[in-house]
Amino acid sequence: MPLAAFVFNALALNKKSAVAGWVSTLAILVSTVCAVNVFARVWDSESYIHQQQVWFTIGATKVYVGLLLNNLSVLLLLLVSVIALPVHIYGMAYMKGDPHFGRYFTYLSLFCFSMLALVVADNLILVYAFWELVGFSSYLLIGFWNTRDKAVLANKKAFIMNRIGDIGLLAAIVTLFAQFGTFDIDALFGQHGLISQATIQDGAWVTAMGISMPAVWQWVACIGIFMAVAAKSAQFPLHTWLPDAMEGPTSVSALIHAATMVAAGVFLLGRFFPLFSETQLMVLAVIGCFTAFMAATIALTQNDLKRVLAYSTISQLGFMVMAMGIGAYASSLFHLVTHAFFKCLLFLSAGIIIHEMQHLKDEHQLDIDPQNILYMGGLRKKLPFTFVVCVIAACALIGLPLTSGFLSKDGILIQSFEWAGHHGGIWYLIPVFSIISSMLTAFYISRLIFKVFFGEFEPEKANPHIHPHFTDGGLAYKIPLAFLALSCFFPIFSFNPFSYESAWVVKGLTLAEHGGEADLLHTIIPVGITLVSIGIIYWAYNIYVSPNRKLFPQDTFLFKLSYNEWFIDSFYNNAIVKGTLSLSGALFWIDKTVIDGFVGLLQNIVLTLASITKWLDKYIVDGFLHTLAATTVAISNFVRGFQNGRVQYYLFSMMAVLLAFFIYKILI
Amino acid sequence: MISLTHFLITSAALFSIGLYMVVAKKNAIQVLIGIELILNAAILNLVAFGRYDKLNNNGQTFALFAIVLAAATTAVALAIILNVYRKYKTIEPDSINQLKD
C-alpha cells in the first residue's frame, strides 16, 4: 500500500516537457486510481495506515519519514486527485497553443505532488516541507504568465502572504517539538495522543510526561497554526492574495481555489484540531464568520468574473474555518469536499467564458476586458452547456436542496445554531452572521449568473455588426465539466437529500456522537434558508434581468466599502508596504549618515593616527638610524683619511698622537 | 763655558730638524738625511751625558757603536731606496702609497 502511494508520488512528479500534458494527466490518473484504492481500504475501516522509517537522527531525537493514512487524509487524497484529474484534462485543452505548455504541466504536477504528499505526510517536518512546496508551486503557477506585470505582482504577494503563514507554522511546530519532543502527527494528535493528555493547570501547560511550560506557549502554537491556516486558506487578515492570484491561468485558479491550496489550510486545521482549546476555537469561529461575511459583501459588487469567484471562495473558506471553530469538524470537511467540486466547476466554466471573450476581443479588436461581467450577458444561448453546469454549480453554492452544497452548508448552519444555543447570548451573532453571509452568497452568485448568461450580449449591443461564434468547446472541456456537475448533486454524498448526518463523509469523520438533536432546528433552518434564497434569487433576477431593472445607487458608503474590498488592500499598501518602504528609507538614512558617518569618522581618526605614526617613523625612528649611519660614515671617513698609504703621514700621525699624550699628561 | 744644557738644546734642535725632514721632505734621500740627523742628535746626547762616566767612557763607546750602526742602516736604506726607485721610477714618498689596502 505505501509502495503504491510512493509510486504515484513519483509519477506525479514526472517532468517531461514534450508530452507533458499527457504524462501529467496520466500520472494524475494513476494517482486517482491509487487514491480510490487506498480510500476504499482505509475509509471507515476503524484502522489507519501508519508506515514510517527513520529519516535521520539528531542527538537522541529520531526523525521519521512516513505515511499516515486515516480518514481525514484519505478523504483529502481522494479529493485532491479527483479534482486534479478533470483540471488536468481541461488544462490540456485550455492551454493548447500556449508556448509554455510543458512548463505549465510541470508546475501543475509539482503542485499536485506536493499537495498529495502534504496530506499523507506523517510528521510535522514533512508537513512543513510540503506546505512550503505547495506555497512555492502555487507561486510558480500564479506567476505562470510571467511577462505580465500584474501576474508577477500577484505571485509575489501570494508568496509573501504565505511566508507569513509559514513562519506561524514553523513557530507552532517548534513549540510542539519543544513541548512533546516528537514530530509524529499520530503520536501528537491521535486518539490518545500526547495533545489530548496534556492539560493546562495553573497557567502551565503540562504534558502526560510531566513536562510543563507556560500556558502562553500553547497559545503561541495555536496562533502559529492559525497564521498558517489564514495564509493558505485566505482568512482575514491574510486573504488579499487570493483575489490577486486570479492572474494565473483559469484552470490553475480552479485547482488552487477548489481543491488544493486553500484546502491545505483547512486540512491543517483538521490535523491540528485537538490542539485548540475552547476559547481558541471561539476565536477561530469569530474570524471564520467575519471572513465569510466580509468576503460575501465584497463579492456583491466586484465586476471581474474571477474576482467574484475568488471572494466567494474566501467566504466559503470562512464558513469552513467557522465550522471548525464551532466544533463541527466533520461538517467543515464535508463542506470542503462539496465546495471543491462546485467551485472547481464554476472556475472551469468561467475559464471557458473568458476564453471565448478573449477570442472575441482578439478577433474584432474590441476594447473590452474579457473578465468583466459588465461586458457579458445573454450567453445562455451562446454557451448552453456552460450555462447549465454553471447554474448547477451556483445552486450548489447557494445551497439549494438536492445539491451537495445544501447538505454541507446547512450542516454547518444547523450546528452553528446548536453551538450558539450552548453558549447563548452574544454568540448567537455567529449563526446570524453566517446566515446573512449565506444570503449574500445567494445574491452575488445570482447576480453573476444573471449578468453573464441573461439579458443581451453587451458587445453585440454596442457593435451590432459582430457575430460571435461561441462554442462550449470539445470533449476535453465537456467531460470534466459534466463530471464535476454530476458531483454537485446529493447522491454522491448522501442518499437522503435532506439530512446532512447521513452523508458518508460526515459519518466517517464525526469525532464524537453529539447528543440530543434539536429536530426543530433541523427542519426550520434548511427550509427557511431555501425559501429565503429563492426569494433572493428572484429579487436578483428582478434587479438584473427584468426590463424594469432598478440599479443600485453606486455612491453609498457601503457600496464603496464593498467595491474597494473593504480597503484592506489599500490599507496594507499604505500602512504596511509604504511603512516598510519608509522604514527602509529611514534605515538607509541612518545607515548612510550615522553608521557610515561613524565609520568615516573612525577612518579619519585612523588616517590621522597613521600620518602621525608615519611622521614619527620617518623622522624619529628612521632619523635615529640615519644619524647613526651618517655618524658611522663620518667617523669611517675620518679614520680612513689616516690610512692613505703615505708613510710620512703615518709618522706624522704617530708624532701627533704622542704629542697629544704628552700634552695631556702635562696638563693633568 | 759650554754647559750640558747647550749640548741638550743643540741635540733637541737637531732632533726637531730631523723629524721635520722625515715628515715633510718630498725626497726619500732627504728623509734618510733627516733620519741621520735624528740619530746624530741621539749620539750627541750620549756623548754629552758621557761626562758623568769619566772612568769607563761608556757614552763615547755607545756613540761609536751607534755611528757604525747608522752607517750600516744608511747603506741598507740606500739599497732599499734604489730598489724602490727601480720599481716605481720615483723616490717621492707621497706617491708611494701602496701601503694602504
mmCIF file of C-alpha atoms in Angstrom, chain A residues 643-652 655, chain B residues 19 22-23 25 31 93-94 96-97 99-100:
data_model
loop_
_atom_site.group_PDB
_atom_site.id
_atom_site.type_symbol
_atom_site.label_atom_id
_atom_site.label_comp_id
_atom_site.label_asym_id
_atom_site.label_seq_id
_atom_site.Cartn_x
_atom_site.Cartn_y
_atom_site.Cartn_z
ATOM 1 C CA GLN A 643 95.079 55.099 6.046
ATOM 2 C CA ASN A 644 96.255 56.783 2.913
ATOM 3 C CA GLY A 645 99.324 54.648 2.487
ATOM 4 C CA ARG A 646 101.720 57.532 2.837
ATOM 5 C CA VAL A 647 104.476 56.621 5.304
ATOM 6 C CA GLN A 648 105.243 60.182 6.234
ATOM 7 C CA TYR A 649 101.660 60.842 7.104
ATOM 8 C CA TYR A 650 101.665 57.805 9.361
ATOM 9 C CA LEU A 651 104.711 59.071 11.095
ATOM 10 C CA PHE A 652 103.204 62.475 11.465
ATOM 11 C CA MET A 655 104.009 62.050 16.472
ATOM 12 C CA LEU B 19 111.869 64.929 12.489
ATOM 13 C CA VAL B 22 111.406 62.892 7.871
ATOM 14 C CA VAL B 23 107.802 64.088 7.862
ATOM 15 C CA LYS B 25 110.565 66.180 2.668
ATOM 16 C CA VAL B 31 114.113 61.698 4.520
ATOM 17 C CA PRO B 93 107.368 59.146 -0.551
ATOM 18 C CA ASP B 94 103.931 60.682 -1.223
ATOM 19 C CA ILE B 96 104.427 55.503 -2.972
ATOM 20 C CA ASN B 97 101.139 54.802 -1.175
ATOM 21 C CA LEU B 99 100.873 50.539 1.997
ATOM 22 C CA LYS B 100 97.187 51.273 2.184
#
